[in-house]
Short mmCIF file of C-alpha atoms and ligand atoms in Angstrom, two decimals:
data_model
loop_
_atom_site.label_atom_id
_atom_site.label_comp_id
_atom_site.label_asym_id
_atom_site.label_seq_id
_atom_site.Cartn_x
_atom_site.Cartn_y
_atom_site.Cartn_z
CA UNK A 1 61.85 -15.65 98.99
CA UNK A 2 62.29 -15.76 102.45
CA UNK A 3 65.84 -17.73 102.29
CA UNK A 4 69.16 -16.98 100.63
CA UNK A 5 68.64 -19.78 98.22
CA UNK A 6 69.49 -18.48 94.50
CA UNK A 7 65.81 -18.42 92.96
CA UNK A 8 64.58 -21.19 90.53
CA UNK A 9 63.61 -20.58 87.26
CA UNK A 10 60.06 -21.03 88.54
CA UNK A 11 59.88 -18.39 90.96
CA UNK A 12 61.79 -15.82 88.23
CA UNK A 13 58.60 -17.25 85.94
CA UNK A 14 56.34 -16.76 88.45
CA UNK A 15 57.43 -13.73 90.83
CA UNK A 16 60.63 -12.04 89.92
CA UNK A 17 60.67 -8.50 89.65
CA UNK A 18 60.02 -7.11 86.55
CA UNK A 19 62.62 -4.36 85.88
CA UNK A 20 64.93 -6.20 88.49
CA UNK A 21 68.34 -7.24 87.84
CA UNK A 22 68.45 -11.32 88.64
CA UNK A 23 71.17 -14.38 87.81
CA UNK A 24 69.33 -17.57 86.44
CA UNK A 25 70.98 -20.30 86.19
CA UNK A 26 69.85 -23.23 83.70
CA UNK A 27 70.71 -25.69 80.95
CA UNK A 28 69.63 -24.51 77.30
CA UNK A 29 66.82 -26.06 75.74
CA UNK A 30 67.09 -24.76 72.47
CA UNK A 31 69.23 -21.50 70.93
CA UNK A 32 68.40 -18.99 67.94
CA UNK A 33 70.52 -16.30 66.72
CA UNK A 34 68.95 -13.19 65.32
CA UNK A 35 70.87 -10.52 63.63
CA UNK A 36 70.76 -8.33 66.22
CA UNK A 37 70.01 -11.04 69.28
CA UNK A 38 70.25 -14.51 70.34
CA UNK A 39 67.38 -16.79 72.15
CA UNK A 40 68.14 -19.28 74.77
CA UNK A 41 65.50 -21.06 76.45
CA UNK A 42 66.48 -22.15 79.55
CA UNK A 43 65.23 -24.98 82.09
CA UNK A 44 66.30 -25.90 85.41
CA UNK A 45 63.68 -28.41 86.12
CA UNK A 46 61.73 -26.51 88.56
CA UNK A 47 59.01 -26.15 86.12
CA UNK A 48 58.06 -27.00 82.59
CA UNK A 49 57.82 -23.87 81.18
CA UNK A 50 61.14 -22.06 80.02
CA UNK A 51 62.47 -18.97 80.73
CA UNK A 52 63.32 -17.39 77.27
CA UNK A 53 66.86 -15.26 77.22
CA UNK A 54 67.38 -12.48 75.29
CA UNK A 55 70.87 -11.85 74.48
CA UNK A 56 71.66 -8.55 72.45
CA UNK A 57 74.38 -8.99 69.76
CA UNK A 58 76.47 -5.86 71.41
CA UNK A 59 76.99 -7.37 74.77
CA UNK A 60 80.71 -7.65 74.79
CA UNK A 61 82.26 -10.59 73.63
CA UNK A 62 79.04 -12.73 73.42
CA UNK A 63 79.01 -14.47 70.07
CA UNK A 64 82.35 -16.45 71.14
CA UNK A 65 80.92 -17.48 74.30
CA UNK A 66 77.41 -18.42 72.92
CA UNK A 67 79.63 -20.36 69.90
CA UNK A 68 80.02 -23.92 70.99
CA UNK A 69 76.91 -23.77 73.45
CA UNK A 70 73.93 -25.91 72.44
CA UNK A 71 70.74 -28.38 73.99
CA UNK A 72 71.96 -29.83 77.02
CA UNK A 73 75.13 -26.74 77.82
CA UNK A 74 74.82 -25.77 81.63
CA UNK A 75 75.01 -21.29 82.11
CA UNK A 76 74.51 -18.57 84.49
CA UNK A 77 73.16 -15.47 82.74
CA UNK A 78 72.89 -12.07 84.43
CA UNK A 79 70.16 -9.66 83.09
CA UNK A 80 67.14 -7.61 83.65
CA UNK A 81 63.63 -9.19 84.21
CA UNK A 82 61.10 -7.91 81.49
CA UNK A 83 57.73 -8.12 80.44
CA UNK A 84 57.52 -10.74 77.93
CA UNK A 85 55.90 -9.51 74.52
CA UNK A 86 55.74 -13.39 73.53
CA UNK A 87 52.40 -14.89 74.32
CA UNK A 88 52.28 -17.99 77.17
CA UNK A 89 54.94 -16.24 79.46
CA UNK A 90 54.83 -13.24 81.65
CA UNK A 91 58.33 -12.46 81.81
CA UNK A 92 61.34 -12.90 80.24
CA UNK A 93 65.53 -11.85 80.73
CA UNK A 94 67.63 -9.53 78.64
CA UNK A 95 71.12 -10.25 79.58
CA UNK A 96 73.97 -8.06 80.72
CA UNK A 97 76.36 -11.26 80.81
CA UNK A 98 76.47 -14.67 80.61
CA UNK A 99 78.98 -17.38 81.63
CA UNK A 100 78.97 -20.92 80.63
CA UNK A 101 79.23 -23.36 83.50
CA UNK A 102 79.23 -26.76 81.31
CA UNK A 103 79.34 -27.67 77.67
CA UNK A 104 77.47 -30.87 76.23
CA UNK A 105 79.04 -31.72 73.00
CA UNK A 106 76.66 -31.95 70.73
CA UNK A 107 78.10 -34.72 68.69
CA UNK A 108 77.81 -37.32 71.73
CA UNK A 109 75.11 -35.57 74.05
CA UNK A 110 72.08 -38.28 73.30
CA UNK A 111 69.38 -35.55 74.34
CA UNK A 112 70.58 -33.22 71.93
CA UNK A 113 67.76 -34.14 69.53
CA UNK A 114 64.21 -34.66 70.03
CA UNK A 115 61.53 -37.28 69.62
CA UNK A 116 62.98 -40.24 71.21
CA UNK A 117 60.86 -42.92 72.17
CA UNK A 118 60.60 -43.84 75.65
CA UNK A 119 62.19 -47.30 75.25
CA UNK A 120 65.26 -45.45 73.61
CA UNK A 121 65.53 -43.16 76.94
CA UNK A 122 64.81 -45.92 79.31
CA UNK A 123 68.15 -47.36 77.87
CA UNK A 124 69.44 -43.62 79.29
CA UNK A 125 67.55 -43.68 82.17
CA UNK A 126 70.96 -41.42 83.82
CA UNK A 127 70.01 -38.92 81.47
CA UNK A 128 66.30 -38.98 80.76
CA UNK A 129 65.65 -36.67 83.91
CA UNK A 130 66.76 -33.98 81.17
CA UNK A 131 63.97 -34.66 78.82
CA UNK A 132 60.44 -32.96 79.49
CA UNK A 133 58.43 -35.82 79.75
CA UNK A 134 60.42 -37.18 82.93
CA UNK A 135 60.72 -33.99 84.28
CA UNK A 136 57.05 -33.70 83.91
CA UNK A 137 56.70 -37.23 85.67
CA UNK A 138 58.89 -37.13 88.04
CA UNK A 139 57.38 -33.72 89.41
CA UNK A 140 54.09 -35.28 89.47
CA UNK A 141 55.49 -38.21 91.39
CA UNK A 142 56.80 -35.66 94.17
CA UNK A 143 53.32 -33.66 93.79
CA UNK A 144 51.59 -37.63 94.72
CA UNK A 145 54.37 -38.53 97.62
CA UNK A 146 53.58 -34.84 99.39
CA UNK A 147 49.57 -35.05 98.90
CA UNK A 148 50.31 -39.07 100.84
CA UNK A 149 51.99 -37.54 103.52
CA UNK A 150 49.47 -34.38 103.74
CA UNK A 151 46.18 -36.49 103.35
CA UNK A 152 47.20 -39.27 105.99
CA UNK A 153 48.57 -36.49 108.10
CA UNK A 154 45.08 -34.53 107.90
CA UNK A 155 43.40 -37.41 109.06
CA UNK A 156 45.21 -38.35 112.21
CA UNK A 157 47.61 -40.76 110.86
CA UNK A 158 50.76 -41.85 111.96
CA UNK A 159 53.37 -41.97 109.60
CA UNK A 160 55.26 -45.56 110.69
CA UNK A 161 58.28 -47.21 109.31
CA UNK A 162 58.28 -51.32 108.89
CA UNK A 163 61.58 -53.35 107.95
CA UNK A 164 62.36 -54.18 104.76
CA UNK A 165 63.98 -57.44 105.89
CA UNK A 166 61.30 -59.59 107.04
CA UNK A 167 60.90 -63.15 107.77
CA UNK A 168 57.28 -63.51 107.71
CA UNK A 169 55.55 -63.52 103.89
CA UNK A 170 52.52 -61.83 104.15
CA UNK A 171 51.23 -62.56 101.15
CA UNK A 172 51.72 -66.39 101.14
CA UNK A 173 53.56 -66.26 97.63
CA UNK A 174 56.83 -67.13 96.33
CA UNK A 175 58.00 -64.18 94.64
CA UNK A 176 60.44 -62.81 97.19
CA UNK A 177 64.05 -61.97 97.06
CA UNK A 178 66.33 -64.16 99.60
CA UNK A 179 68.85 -61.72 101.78
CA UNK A 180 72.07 -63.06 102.55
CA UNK A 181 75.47 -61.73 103.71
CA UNK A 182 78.38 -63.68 101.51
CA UNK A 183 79.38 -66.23 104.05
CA UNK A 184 77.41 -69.46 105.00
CA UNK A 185 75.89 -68.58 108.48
CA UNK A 186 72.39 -67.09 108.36
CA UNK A 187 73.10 -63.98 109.46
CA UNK A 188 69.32 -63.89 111.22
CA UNK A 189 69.34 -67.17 112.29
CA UNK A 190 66.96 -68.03 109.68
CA UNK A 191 66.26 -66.95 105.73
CA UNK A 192 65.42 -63.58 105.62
CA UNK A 193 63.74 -61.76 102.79
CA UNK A 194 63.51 -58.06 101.30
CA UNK A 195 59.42 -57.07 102.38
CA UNK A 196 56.19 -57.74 100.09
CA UNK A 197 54.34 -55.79 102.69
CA UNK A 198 54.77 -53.88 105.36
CA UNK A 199 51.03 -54.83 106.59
CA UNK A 200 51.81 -57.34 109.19
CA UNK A 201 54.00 -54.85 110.76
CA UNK A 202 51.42 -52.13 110.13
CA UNK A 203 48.97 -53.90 111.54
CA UNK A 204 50.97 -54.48 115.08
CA UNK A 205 51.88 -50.47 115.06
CA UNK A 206 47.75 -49.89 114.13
CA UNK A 207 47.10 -51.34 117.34
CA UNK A 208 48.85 -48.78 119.67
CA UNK A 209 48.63 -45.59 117.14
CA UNK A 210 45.38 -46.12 115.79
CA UNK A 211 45.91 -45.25 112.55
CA UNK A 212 49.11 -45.55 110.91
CA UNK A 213 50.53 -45.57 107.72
CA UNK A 214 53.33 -46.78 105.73
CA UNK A 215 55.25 -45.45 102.55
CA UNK A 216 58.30 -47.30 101.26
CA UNK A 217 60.06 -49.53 99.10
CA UNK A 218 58.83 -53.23 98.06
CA UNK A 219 59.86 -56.03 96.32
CA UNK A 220 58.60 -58.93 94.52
CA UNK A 221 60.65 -61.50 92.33
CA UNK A 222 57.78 -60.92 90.05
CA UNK A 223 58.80 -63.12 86.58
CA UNK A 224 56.07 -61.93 84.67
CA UNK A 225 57.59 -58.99 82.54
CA UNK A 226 54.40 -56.50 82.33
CA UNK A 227 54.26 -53.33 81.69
CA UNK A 228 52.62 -52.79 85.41
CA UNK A 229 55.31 -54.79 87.39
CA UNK A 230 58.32 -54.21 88.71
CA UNK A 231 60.82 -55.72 90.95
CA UNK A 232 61.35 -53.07 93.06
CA UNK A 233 58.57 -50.53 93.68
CA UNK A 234 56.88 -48.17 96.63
CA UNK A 235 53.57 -48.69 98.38
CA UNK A 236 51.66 -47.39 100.73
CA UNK A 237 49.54 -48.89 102.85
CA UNK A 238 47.29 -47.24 105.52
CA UNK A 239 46.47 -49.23 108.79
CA UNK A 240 43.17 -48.45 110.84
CA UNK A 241 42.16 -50.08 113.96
CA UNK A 242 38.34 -49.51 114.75
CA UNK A 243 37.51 -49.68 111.25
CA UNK A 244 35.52 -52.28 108.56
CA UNK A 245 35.43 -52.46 105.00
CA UNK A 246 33.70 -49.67 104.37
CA UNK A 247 35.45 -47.31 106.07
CA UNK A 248 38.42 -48.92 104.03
CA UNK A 249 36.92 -47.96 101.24
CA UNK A 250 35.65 -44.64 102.14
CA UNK A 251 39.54 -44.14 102.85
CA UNK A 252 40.92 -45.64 99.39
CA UNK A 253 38.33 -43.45 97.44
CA UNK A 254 39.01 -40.03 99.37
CA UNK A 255 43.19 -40.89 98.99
CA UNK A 256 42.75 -41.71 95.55
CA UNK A 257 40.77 -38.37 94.59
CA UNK A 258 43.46 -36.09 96.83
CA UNK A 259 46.31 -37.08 95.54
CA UNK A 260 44.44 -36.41 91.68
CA UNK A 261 42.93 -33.08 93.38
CA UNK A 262 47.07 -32.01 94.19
CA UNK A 263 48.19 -32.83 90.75
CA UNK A 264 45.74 -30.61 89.33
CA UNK A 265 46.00 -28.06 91.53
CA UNK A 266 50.32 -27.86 91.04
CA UNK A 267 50.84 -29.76 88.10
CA UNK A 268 48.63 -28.05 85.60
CA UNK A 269 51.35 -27.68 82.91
CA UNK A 270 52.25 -30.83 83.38
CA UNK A 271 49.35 -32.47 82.96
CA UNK A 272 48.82 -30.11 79.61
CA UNK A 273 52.14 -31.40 78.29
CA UNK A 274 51.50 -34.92 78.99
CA UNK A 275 47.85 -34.79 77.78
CA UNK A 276 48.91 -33.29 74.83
CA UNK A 277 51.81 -35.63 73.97
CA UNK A 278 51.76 -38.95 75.85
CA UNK A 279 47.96 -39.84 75.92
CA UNK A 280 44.87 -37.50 74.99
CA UNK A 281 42.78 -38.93 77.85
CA UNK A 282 44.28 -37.66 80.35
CA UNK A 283 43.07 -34.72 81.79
CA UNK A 284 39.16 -36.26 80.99
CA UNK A 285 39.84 -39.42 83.17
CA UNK A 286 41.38 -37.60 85.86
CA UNK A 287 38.67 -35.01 85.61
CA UNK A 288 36.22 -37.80 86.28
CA UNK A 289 38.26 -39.59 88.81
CA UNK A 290 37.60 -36.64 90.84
CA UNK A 291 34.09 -35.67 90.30
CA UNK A 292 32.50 -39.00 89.93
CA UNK A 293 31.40 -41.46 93.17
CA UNK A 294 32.97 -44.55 92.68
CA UNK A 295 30.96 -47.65 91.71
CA UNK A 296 30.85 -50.25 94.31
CA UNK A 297 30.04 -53.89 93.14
CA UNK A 298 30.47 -57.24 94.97
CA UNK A 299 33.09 -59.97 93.36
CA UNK A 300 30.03 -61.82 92.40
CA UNK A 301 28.11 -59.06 90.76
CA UNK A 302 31.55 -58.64 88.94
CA UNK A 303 32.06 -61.80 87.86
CA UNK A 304 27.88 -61.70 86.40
CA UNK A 305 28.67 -58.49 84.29
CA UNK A 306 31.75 -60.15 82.74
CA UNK A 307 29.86 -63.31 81.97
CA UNK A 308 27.13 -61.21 80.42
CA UNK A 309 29.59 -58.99 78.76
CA UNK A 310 30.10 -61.25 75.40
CA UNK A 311 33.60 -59.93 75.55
CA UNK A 312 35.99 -62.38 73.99
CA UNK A 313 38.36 -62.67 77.30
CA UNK A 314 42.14 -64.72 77.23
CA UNK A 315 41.61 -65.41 80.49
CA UNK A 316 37.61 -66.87 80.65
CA UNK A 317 35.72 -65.90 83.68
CA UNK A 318 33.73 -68.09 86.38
CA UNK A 319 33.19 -67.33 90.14
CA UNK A 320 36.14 -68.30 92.04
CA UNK A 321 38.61 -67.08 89.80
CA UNK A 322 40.95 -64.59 90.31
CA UNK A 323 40.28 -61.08 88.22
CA UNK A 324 43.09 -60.41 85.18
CA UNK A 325 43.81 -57.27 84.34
CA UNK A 326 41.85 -57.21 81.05
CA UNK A 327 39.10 -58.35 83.09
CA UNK A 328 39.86 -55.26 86.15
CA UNK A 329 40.00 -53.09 82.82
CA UNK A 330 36.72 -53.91 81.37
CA UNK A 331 35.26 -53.35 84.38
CA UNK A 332 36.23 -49.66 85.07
CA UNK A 333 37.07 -48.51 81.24
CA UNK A 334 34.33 -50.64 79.55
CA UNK A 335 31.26 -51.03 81.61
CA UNK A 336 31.26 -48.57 84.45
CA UNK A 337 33.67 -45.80 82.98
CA UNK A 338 35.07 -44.74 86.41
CA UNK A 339 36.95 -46.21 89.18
CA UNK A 340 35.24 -49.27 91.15
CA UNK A 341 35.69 -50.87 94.23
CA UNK A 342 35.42 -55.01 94.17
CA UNK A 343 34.49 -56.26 97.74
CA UNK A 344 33.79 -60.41 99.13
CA UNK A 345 36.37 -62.16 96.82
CA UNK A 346 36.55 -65.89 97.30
CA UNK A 347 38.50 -67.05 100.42
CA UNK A 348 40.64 -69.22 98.62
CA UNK A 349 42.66 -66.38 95.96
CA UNK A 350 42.60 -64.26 98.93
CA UNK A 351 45.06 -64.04 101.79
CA UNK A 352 44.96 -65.78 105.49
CA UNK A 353 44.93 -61.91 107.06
CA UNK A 354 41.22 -61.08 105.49
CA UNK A 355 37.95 -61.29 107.29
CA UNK A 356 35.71 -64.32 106.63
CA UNK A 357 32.22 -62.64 105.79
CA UNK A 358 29.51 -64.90 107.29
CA UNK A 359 28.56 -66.76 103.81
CA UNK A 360 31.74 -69.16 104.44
CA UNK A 361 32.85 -68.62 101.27
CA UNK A 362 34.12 -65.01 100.83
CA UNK A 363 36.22 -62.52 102.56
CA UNK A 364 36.20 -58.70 102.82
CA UNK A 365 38.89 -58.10 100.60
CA UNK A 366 38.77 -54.51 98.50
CA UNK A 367 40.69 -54.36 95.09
CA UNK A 368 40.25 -50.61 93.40
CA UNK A 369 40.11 -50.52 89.69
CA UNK A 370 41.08 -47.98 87.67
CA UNK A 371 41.23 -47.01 83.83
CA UNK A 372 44.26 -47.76 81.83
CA UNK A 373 45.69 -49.56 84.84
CA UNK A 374 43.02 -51.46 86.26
CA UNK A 375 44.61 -52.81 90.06
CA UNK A 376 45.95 -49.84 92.20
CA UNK A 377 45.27 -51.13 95.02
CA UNK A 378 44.73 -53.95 97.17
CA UNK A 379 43.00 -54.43 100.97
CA UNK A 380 40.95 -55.88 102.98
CA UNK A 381 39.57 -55.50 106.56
CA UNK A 382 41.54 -57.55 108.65
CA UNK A 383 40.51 -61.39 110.68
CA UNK A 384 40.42 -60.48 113.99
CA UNK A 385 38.50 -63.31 115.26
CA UNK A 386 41.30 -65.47 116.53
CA UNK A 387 40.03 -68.58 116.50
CA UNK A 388 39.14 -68.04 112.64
CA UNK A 389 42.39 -66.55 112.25
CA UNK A 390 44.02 -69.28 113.28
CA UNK A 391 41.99 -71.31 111.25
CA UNK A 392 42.96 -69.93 108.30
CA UNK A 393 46.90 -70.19 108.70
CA UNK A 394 46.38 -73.64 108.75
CA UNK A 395 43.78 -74.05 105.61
CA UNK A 396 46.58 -72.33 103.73
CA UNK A 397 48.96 -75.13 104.71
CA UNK A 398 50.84 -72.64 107.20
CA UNK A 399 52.22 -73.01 110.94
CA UNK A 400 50.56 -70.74 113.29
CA UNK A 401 53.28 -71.11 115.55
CA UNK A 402 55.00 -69.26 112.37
CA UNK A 403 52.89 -66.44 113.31
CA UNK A 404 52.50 -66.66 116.47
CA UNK A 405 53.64 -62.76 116.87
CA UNK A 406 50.97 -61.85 114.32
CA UNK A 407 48.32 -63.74 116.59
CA UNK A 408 49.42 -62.35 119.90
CA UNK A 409 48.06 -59.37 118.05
CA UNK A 410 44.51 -60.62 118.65
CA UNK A 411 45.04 -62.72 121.17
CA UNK A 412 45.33 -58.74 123.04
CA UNK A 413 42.50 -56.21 122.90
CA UNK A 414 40.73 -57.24 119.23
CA UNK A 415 39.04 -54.79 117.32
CA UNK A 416 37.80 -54.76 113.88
CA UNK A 417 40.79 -53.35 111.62
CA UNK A 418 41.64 -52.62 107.79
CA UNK A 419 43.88 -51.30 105.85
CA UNK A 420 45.17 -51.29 101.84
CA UNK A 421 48.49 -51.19 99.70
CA UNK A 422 48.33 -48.77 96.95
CA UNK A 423 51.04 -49.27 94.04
CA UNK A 424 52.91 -45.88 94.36
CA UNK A 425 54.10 -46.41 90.91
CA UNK A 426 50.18 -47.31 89.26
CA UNK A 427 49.41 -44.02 90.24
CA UNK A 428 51.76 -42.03 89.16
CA UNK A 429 50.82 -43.96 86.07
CA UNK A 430 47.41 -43.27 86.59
CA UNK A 431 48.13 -39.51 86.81
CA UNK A 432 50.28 -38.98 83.98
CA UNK A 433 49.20 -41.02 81.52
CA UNK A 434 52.30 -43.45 80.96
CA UNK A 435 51.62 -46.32 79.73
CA UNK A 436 55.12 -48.46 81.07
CA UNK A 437 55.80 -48.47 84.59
CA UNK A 438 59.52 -48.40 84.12
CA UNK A 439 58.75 -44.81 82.64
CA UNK A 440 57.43 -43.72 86.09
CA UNK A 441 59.96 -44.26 88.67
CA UNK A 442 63.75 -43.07 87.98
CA UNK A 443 65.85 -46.11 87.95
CA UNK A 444 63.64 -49.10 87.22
CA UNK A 445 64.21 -52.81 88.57
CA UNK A 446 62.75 -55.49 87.00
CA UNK A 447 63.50 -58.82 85.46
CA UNK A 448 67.67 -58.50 83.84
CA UNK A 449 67.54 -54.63 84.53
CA UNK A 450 69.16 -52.96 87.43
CA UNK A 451 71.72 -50.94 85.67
CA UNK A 452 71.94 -47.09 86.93
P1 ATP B 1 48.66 -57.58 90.71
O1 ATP B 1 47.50 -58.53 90.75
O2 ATP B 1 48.42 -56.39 89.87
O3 ATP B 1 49.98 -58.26 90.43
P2 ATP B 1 48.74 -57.90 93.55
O4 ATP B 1 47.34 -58.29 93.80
O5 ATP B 1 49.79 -58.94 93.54
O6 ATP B 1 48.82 -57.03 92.18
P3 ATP B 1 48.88 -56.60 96.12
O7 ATP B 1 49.60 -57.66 96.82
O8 ATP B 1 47.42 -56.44 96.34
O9 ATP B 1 49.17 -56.73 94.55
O10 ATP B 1 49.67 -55.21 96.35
C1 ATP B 1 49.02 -53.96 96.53
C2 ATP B 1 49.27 -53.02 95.37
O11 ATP B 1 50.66 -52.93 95.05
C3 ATP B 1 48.63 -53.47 94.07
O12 ATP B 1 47.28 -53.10 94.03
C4 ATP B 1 49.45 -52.75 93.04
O13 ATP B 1 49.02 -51.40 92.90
C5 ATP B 1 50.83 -52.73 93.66
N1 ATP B 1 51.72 -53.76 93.12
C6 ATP B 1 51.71 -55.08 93.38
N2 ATP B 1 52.71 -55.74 92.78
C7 ATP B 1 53.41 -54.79 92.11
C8 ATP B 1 54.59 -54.82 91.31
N3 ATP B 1 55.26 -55.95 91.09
N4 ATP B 1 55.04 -53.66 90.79
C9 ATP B 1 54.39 -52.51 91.04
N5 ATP B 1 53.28 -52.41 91.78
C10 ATP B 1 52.78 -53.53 92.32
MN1 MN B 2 45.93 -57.29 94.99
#
């Protein structure tokens, strides 16, 4: 290693010495005593695997200190890297010493046995980093937030940064959270809000940088308490000027097969763990996700297959309703078995920012569907056409002089543009197989929960 950083347990795993003398520092997994040894398996969450411990009964002094350590204890052993005659690990460390940085009672310590169910940890969501299913996660999630930044980046764009107090509600709803300070005076002159979106914003950078994209926290005073919402969450949401809907979705299908491309290609044990434990379809649906071209299908041949489908639906289907998830799901698990694009959704459940297409009645608007989550993302090539622009703020009962900002955007060098949100959280769903969204970002917010 090229820096005086003590090495992780992964790079011991992976590239220490064998026959070298090394510390490795960890907290114990699990401990066995031998006659003549001791076992402690030791993880320090830069990878899954653990690195087993050997400690031989004659080291001096070692049964006292090993006494009250257990799951969850925090040490630093010294010993000599050696070839592992277990199977499923090259290496392994026979200790010379070991000291014990931090006990975790085992009476109290809530991790110190397994098989908890995920709502039980949620409720411990300060101490369910510990457990091997978040660790396996939350590496993924950094695996997905590295593959944004290196896909966008490969492709020329910029990484931007909109607020996250806004005044302008780009998607025309209601579900926003009010920002205040504690006296009376607006502090903006005006209600402010935490963001939906960053698009409108994106939009205005998209038209100097070209392409830009965005990548941070959103929130939506969504009531509905799903299993795929949450009050707080991250999005990103590429911008392109000189670009239509299909380049949008040219771009949504090439991100969304990267970022499962990186997970494979770093998260393999992770992706073994949670395919063996948290759902058996894992590693097939990613597998396809990759490998397959995506179906494509208008909003109207969407809403003929579900018609056709004889599926008993909650929520029954005609043209000019919006898509529900079990609907989005039937689509891409059911009938097509892969991902699918939806393009031309009515005007009227669509948003003022999306391009009219020239049948009056339907806008270029791109939802992706995927299985077991069915929307990760949303987009749409952009209105650029003023006048229709313009138009449409005021169908939707809105002031254009509210937007007047967003319009000088067109008023000044239009160009066809588009862009998407993807739901940061959906896929890491999506790419480790968890099945609550609160289980897939570290300190959920959603309707009564913000402890932690
Ligand atoms: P949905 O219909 O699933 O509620 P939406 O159509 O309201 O989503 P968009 O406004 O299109 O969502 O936002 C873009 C993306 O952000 C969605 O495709 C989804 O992946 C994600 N997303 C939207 N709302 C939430 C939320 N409350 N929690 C987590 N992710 C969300
Ligand atoms: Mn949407």
């Amino acid at each position: 290693m090229a820096s005086n950083m003590k090495p992780t347990l992964r790079w011991l795993l992976e590239e220490g010495v064998v026959g070298e003398t090394y510390e490795a520092r960890g907290w114990v997994r699990t401990k066995r005593d031998s006659k003549t040894v001791s076992f402690l398996a030791l993880n320090d969450g830069s990878i899954i695997t653990n690195l087993q411990v050997v400690l031989p009964s004659e080291l001096d002094g070692v049964a006292e200190v090993l006494e009250p350590v257990g799951t969850g204890a925090s040490v630093c052993v010294t010993g000599e890297l050696v070839e592992s005659p277990g199977k499923g690990q090259r290496v392994e460390l026979v200790a010379k010493s070991i000291e014990v940085l931090g006990l975790a009672d085992g009476e109290t310590y809530p991790l110190q046995k397994k098989g908890h169910t995920f709502e039980f940890l949620r409720s411990i969501a300060h101490l369910r980093p510990r457990a091997n299913a978040f660790g396996a996660v939350f590496r993924i999630r950094a695996t997905l937030a590295m593959a944004t930044h290196r896909f966008f980046s490969d492709r020329s764009f910029h990484y931007v940064h909109t607020p996250i107090i806004t005044a302008s509600d780009c998607e025309g709803a209601g579900e926003m959270f009010e920002v205040k300070t504690s006296g009376d005076e607006p502090f903006f002159g005006r209600s402010a809000m935490l963001t939906v979106s960053g698009q409108l914003n994106a939009e205005a950078l998209a038209y100097g940088l070209g392409r830009v994209y965005t990548f941070g926290p959103t929130f939506r005073a969504e009531n509905s308490n799903t299993s795929r919402h949450l009050a707080e969450f991250w999005m990103i949401e590429p911008e392109m000027a000189f670009a239509d809907i299909h380049d949008d979705m040219d771009l949504a299908e090439d991100y969304l097969k990267a970022m499962v491309d990186a997970v494979f290609e770093e998260n393999e044990a992770e992706l073994n763990f949670l395919g063996r434990f948290v759902d058996k379809t894992l590693i097939q649906t990613l597998e396809s996700t990759r490998s397959q071209v995506f179906e494509r299908i208008s909003y109207t041949d969407a809403i003929q297959i579900l018609e056709a489908s004889g599926e008993r639906f909650e929520f029954p289907v005609s043209w000019g309703v919006d898509l529900q998830t079990e609907h989005e799901r039937f689509l891409t698990e059911t009938h097509f078995k892969k991902p699918v694009m939806v393009t031309g959704y009515p005007k009227d459940i669509k948003a003022f920012y999306m391009y009219g297409n020239d049948d009056g009645k339907t806008v270029a608007a791109l939802d992706v569907l995927v299985p077991r989550i069915g929307e990760i993302i949303g987009g749409s090539q952009r209105e650029h056409r003023l006048d229709q622009l313009e138009a449409r703020i005021r169908e939707d009962g809105l002031e254009p002089e509210d937007y007047s900002w967003y319009l000088d955007l067109n008023r000044y060098g239009a160009t066809p543009h588009a862009g998407f949100g993807l739901g940061f959280e959906r896929a890491v769903m999506f790419c480790t197989g968890m099945q609550n969204i609160r289980d897939v970002i570290p300190f959920p917010r959603s309707p009564g929960q913000a402890a932690f």
